[in-house]
Short mmCIF file of C-alpha atoms in Angstrom, two decimals:
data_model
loop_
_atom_site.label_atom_id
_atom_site.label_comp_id
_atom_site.label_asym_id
_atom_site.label_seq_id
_atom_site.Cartn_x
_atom_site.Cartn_y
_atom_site.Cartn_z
CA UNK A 22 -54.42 -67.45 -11.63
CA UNK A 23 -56.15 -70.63 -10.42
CA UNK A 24 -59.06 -70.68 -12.30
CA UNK A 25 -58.63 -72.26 -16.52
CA UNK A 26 -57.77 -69.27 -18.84
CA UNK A 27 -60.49 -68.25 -20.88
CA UNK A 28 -58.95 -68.27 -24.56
CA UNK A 29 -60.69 -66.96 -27.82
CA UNK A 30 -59.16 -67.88 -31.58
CA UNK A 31 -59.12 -65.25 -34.29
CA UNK A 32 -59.02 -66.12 -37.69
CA UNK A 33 -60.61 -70.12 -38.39
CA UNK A 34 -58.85 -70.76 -41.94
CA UNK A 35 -56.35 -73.65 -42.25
CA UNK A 36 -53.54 -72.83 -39.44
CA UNK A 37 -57.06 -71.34 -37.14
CA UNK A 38 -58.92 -75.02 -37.33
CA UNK A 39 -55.76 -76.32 -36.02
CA UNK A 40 -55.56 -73.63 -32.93
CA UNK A 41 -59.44 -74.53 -32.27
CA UNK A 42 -58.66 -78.18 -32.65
CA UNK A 43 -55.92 -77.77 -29.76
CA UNK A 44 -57.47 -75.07 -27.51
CA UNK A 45 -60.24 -77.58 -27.06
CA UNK A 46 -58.30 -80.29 -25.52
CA UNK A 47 -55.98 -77.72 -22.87
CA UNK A 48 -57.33 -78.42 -19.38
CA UNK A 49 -56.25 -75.73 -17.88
CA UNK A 50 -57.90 -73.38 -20.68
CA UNK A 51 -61.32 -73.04 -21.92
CA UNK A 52 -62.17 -71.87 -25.51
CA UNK A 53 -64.80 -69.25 -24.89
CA UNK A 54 -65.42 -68.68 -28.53
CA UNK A 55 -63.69 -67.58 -32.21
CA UNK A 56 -64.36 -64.67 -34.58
CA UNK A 57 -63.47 -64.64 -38.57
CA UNK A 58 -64.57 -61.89 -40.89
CA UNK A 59 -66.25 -65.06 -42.81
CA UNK A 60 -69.24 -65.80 -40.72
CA UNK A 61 -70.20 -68.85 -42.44
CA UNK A 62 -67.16 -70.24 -41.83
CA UNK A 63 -66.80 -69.04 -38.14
CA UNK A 64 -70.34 -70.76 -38.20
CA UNK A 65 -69.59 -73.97 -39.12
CA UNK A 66 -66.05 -74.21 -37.12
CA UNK A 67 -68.27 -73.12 -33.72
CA UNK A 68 -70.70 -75.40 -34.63
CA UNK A 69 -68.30 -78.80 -35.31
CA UNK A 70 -66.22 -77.57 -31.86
CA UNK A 71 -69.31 -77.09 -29.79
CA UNK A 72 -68.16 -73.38 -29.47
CA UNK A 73 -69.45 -70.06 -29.96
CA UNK A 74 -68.58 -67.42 -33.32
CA UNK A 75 -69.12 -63.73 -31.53
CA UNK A 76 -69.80 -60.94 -34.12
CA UNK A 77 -67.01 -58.80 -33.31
CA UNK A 78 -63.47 -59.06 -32.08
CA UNK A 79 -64.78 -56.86 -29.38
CA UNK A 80 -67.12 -59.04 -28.40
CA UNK A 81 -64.80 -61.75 -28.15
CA UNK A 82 -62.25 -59.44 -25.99
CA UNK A 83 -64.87 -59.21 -23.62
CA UNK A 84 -65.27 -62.03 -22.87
CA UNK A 85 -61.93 -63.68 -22.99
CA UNK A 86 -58.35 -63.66 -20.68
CA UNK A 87 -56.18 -64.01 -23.89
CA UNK A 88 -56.53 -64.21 -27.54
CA UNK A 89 -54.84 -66.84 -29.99
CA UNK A 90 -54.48 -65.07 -33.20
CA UNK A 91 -54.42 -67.09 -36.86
CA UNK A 92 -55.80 -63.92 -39.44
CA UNK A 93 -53.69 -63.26 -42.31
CA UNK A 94 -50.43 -61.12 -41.67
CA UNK A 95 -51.52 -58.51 -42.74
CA UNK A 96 -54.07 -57.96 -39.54
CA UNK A 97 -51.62 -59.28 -37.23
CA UNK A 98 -50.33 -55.72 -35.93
CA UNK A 99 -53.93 -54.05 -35.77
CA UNK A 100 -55.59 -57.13 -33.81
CA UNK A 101 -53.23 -57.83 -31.41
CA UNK A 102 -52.68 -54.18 -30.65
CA UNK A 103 -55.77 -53.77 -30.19
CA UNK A 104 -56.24 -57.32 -27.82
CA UNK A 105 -53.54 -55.54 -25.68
CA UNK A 106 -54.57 -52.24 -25.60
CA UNK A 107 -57.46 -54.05 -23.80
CA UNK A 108 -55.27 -56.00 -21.76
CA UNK A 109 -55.35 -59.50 -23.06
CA UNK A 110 -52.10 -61.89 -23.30
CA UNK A 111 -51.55 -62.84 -27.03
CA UNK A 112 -50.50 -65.55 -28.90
CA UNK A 113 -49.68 -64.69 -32.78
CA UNK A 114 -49.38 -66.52 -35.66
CA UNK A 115 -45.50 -65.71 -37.47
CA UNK A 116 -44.83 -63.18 -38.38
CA UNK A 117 -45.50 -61.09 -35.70
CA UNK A 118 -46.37 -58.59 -37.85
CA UNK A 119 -45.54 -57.29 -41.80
CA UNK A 120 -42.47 -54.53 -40.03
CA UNK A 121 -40.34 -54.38 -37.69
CA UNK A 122 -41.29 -51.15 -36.03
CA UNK A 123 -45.01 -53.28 -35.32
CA UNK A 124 -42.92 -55.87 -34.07
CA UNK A 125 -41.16 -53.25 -31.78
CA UNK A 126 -44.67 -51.75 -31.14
CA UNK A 127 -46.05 -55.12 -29.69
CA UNK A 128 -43.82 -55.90 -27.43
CA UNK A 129 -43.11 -52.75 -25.75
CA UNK A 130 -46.74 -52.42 -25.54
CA UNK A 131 -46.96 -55.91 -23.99
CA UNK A 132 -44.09 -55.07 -21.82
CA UNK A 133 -46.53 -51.98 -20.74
CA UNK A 134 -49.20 -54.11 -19.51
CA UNK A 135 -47.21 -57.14 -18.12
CA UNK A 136 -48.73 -59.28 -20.42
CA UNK A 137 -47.32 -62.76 -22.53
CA UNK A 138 -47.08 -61.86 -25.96
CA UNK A 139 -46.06 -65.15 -27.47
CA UNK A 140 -45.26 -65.70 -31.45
CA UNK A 141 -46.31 -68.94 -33.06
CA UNK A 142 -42.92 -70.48 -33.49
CA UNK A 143 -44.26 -74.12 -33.46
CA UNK A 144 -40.98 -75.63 -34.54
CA UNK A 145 -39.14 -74.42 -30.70
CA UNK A 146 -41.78 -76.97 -29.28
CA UNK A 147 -40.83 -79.83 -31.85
CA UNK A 148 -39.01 -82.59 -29.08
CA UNK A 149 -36.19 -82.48 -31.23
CA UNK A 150 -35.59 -78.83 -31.45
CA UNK A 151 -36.42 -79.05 -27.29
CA UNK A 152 -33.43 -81.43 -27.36
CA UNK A 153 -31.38 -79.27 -29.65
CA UNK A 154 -30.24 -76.74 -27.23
CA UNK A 155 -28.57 -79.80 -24.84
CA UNK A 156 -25.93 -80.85 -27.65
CA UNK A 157 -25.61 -78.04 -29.46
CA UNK A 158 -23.79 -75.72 -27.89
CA UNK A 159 -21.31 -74.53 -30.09
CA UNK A 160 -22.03 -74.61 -33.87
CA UNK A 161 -19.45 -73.70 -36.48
CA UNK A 162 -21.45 -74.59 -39.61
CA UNK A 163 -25.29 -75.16 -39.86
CA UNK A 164 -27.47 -75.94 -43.07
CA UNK A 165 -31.09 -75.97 -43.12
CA UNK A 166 -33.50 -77.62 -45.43
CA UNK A 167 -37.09 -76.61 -45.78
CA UNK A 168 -38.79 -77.75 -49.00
CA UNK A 169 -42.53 -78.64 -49.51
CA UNK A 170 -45.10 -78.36 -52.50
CA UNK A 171 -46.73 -75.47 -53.51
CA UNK A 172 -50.02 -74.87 -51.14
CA UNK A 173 -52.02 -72.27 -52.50
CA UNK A 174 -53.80 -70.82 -48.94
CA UNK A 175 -50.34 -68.92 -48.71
CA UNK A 176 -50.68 -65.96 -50.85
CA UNK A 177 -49.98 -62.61 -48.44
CA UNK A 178 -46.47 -63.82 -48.14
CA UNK A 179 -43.53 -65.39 -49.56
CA UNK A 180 -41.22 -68.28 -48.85
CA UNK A 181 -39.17 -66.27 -46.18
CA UNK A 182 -41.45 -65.37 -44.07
CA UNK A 183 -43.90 -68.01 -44.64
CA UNK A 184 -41.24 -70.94 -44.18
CA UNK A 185 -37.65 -70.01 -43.31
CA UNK A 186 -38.48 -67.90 -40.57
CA UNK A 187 -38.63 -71.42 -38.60
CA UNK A 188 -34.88 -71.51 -38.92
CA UNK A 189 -33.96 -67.89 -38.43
CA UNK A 190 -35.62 -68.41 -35.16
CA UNK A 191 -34.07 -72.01 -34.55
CA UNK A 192 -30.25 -70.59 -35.67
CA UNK A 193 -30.18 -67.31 -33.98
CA UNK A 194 -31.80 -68.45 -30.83
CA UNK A 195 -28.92 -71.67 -31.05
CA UNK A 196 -26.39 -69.53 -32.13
CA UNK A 197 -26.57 -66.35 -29.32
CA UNK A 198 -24.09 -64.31 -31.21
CA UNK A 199 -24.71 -60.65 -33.49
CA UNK A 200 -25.74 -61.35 -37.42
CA UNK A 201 -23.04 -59.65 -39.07
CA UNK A 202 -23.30 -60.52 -43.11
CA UNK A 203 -26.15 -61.84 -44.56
CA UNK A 204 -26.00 -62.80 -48.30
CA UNK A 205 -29.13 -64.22 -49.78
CA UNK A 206 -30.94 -64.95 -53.57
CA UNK A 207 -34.20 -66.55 -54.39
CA UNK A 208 -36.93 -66.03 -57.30
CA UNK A 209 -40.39 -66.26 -57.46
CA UNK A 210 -41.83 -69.57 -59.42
CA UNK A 211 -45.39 -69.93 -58.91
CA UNK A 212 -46.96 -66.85 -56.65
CA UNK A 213 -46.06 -63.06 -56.76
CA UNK A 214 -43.25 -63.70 -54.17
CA UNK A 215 -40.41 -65.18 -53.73
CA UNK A 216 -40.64 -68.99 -53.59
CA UNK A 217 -37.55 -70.09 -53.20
CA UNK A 218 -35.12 -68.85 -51.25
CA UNK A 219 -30.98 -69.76 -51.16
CA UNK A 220 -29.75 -67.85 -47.85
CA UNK A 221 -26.16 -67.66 -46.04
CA UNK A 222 -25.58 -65.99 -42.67
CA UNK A 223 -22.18 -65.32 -40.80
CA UNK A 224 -21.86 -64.47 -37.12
CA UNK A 225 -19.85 -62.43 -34.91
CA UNK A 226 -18.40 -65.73 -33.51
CA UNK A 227 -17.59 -67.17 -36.74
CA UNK A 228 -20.32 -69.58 -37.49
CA UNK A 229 -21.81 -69.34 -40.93
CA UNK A 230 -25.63 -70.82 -41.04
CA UNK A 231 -26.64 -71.94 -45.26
CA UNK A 232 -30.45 -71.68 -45.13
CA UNK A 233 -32.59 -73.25 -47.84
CA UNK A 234 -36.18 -72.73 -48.82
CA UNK A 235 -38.60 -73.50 -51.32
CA UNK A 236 -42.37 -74.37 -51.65
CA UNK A 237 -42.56 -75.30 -55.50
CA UNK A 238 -41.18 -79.01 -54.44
CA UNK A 239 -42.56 -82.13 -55.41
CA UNK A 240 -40.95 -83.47 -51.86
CA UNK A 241 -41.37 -82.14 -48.44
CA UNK A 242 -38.67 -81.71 -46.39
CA UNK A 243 -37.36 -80.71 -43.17
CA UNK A 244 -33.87 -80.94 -42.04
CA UNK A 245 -31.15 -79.22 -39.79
CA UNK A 246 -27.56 -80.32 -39.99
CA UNK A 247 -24.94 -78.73 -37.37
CA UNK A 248 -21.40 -79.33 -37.53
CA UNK A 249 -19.01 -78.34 -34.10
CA UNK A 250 -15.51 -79.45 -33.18
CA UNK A 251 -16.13 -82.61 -32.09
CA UNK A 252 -19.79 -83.70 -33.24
CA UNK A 253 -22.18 -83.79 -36.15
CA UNK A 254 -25.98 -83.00 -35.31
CA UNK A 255 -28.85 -84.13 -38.02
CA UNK A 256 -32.51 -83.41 -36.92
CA UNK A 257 -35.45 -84.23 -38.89
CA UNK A 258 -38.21 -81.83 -38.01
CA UNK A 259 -40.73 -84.27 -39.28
CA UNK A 260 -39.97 -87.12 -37.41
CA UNK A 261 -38.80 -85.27 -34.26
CA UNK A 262 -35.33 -87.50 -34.63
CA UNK A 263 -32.42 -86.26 -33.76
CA UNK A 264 -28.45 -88.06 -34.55
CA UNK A 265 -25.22 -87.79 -32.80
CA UNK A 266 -22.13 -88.63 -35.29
CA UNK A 267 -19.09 -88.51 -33.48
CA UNK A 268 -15.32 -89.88 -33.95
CA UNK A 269 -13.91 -92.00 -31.36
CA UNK A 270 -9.90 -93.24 -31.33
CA UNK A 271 -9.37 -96.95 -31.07
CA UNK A 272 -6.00 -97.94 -30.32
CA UNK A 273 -4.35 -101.46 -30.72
CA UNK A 274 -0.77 -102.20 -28.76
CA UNK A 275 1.08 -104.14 -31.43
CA UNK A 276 4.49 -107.11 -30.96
CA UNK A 277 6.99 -103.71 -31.78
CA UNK A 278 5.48 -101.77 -29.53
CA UNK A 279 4.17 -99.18 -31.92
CA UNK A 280 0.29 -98.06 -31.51
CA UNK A 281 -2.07 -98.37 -34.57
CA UNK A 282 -4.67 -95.56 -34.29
CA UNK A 283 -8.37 -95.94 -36.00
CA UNK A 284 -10.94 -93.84 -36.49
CA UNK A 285 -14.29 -95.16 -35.34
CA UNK A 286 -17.55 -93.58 -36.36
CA UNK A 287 -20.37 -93.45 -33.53
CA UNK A 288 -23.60 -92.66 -33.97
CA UNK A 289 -26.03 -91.68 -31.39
CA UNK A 290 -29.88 -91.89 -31.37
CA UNK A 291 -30.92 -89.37 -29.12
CA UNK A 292 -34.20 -89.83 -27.11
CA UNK A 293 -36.90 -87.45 -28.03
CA UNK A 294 -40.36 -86.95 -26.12
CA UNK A 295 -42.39 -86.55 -29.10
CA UNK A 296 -45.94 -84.62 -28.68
CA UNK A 297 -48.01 -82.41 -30.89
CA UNK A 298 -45.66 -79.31 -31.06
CA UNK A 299 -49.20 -76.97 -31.26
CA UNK A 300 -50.88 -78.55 -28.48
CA UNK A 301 -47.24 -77.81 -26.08
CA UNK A 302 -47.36 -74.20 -27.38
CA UNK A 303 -50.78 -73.74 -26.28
CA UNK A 304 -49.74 -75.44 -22.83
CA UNK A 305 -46.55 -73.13 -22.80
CA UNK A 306 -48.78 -69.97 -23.78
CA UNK A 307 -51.15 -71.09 -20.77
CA UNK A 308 -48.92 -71.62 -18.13
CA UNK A 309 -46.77 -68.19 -18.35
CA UNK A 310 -50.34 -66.71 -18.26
CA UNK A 311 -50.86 -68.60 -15.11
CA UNK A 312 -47.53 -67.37 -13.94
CA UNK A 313 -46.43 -71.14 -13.52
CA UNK A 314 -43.48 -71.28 -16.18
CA UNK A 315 -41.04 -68.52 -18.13
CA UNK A 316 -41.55 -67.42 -21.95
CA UNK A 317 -38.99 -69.89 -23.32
CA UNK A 318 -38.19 -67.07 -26.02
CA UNK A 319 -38.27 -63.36 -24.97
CA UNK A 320 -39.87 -60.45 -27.19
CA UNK A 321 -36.65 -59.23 -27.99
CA UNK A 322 -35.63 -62.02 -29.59
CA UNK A 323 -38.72 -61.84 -31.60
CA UNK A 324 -37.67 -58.85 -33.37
CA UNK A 325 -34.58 -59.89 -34.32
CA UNK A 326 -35.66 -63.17 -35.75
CA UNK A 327 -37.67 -60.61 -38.27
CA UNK A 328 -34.83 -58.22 -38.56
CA UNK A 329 -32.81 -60.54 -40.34
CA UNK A 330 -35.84 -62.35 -41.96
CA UNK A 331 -36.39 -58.62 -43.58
CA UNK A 332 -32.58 -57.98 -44.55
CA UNK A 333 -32.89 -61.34 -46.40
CA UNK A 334 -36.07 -59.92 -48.49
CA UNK A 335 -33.77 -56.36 -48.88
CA UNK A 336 -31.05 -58.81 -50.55
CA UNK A 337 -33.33 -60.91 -52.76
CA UNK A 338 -35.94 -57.39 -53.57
CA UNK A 339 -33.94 -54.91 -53.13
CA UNK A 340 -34.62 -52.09 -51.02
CA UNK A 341 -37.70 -50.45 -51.34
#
């Protein structure tokens, strides 16, 4: 595909203004146009992004190559089932959808058509977590820190899938090895679902990942901490900063011949090419549509990411 691919944004409330925002600067894309079941709203977002607000989601099919889709959750299934059924590649806010058998749905369907179905994991295009991959290689222990204040346009969804989903995706996709306990509590404090969120996951290979989220914080927060062998890894999502602690030997030859050993403590700054992690999804959307680069994370791995992000909600609800 040489010519720009003609994109369309579904859903314009607070994550949707920032997929307009972006889709407007791509140059190999062109925004053809949004749709949002509030047409004052899709009004005044075409308006301030010189862009047009069809009357249908059929309308905007029509005239689109691929759809970028921000709605609530709960219409995440129906829309982009139905934007593939009509063979357009998708890009979907997470969740992919509110089950796993929709999840399993989409990308067989997408699979069908030989289309990009691509979930809106921003965090895999934070530099640091681009970085991640190179040094961490073989993780024993990992802890996770996601903590933020309350925001009130979240209400279809708790903490889980809303926040630590981020690092279900980030560990499992680090990690490459079977889920094989997961052990989990959390409570809800200020919505109908839970808010925070206390999580612990053990692998097939031995590692053990402590995942911890809450959005009733007076602080926001963002941090990954990996322990291996023979390094220490701290990443700050926020910053896009990554650390390298590692222990070097010194030795000193002393009159008596015996050898003094001391443990020096290194620390690395790794370099990080920091960019707006939205704007490189929408690139890395654009260019597997054009054929020109590789889905960095495959469907499958989509589906587990919400497998386990649904046993954690079995252990903290109980199974419905």
């Amino acid at each position: 595909m040489d010519k720009k691919v003609r994109l369309g944004v579904i859903g314009t409330g607070h994550m949707g203004q920032y997929h307009v925002n972006v889709a407007k600067q791509l140059s190999d894309a062109e925004l053809i146009g949004i749709f949002d079941a509030n047409v004052e709203r899709a009004t005044q977002i075409a308006e301030k992004h010189k862009t047009k607000a069809f009357g249908t989601i059929e309308d905007l099919l029509k005239e689109t190559d691929a759809i970028i889709i921000a709605a609530p959750t709960f219409l995440h299934h129906k829309i982009a089932k139905q934007a593939l059924t009509e063979k357009k590649h998708v890009l979907v806010e997470k969740p992919i959808s509110q089950t796993v058998e929709e999840a399993k749905e989409l990308v067989n369907l997408a699979k069908q058509n030989n289309l990009i179905l691509q979930v809106g994991h921003v965090e895999r295009f934070n530099g640091a977590v681009l970085e991640l991959g190179k040094i961490a290689e073989h993780p024993i222990l990992i802890e996770s820190r996601r903590i933020a204040p309350y925001n009130s346009r979240i209400t279809d969804v708790g903490v889980v899938l809303d926040m630590m989903i981020h690092d279900i995706d980030i560990v499992l996709n680090l990690v490459k090895s079977e889920v094989t306990e997961v052990k989990a509590v959390g409570s809800s404090v200020v919505s109908n679902h839970e808010d925070i969120a206390s999580v612990v996951l053990k692998f097939a290979n031995g590692c053990v990942a402590s995942l911890n989220a809450s959005r009733s914080s007076q602080a926001k927060i963002r941090t990954l901490n990996i322990s291996q062998k023979d390094s220490y890894v701290f990443l700050d999502f926020t910053n896009q900063e990554i650390e390298l602690h590692r222990q070097a030997s010194s030795t000193t030859q002393l009159g008596s011949g015996e050898i003094k050993y001391r443990q020096e403590s290194i620390v690395e700054k790794i370099f990080v090419h920091k960019d707006n992690p939205l704007k490189q999804e929408h690139e890395h959307f654009v260019k597997c549509i054009k054929g020109e680069s590789e889905p960095m994370v495959k469907g499958d791995s989509d589906i587990k990411t919400l497998e386990v992000a649904y046993r954690i909600l079995e252990e903290i609800h109980g199974k419905k």
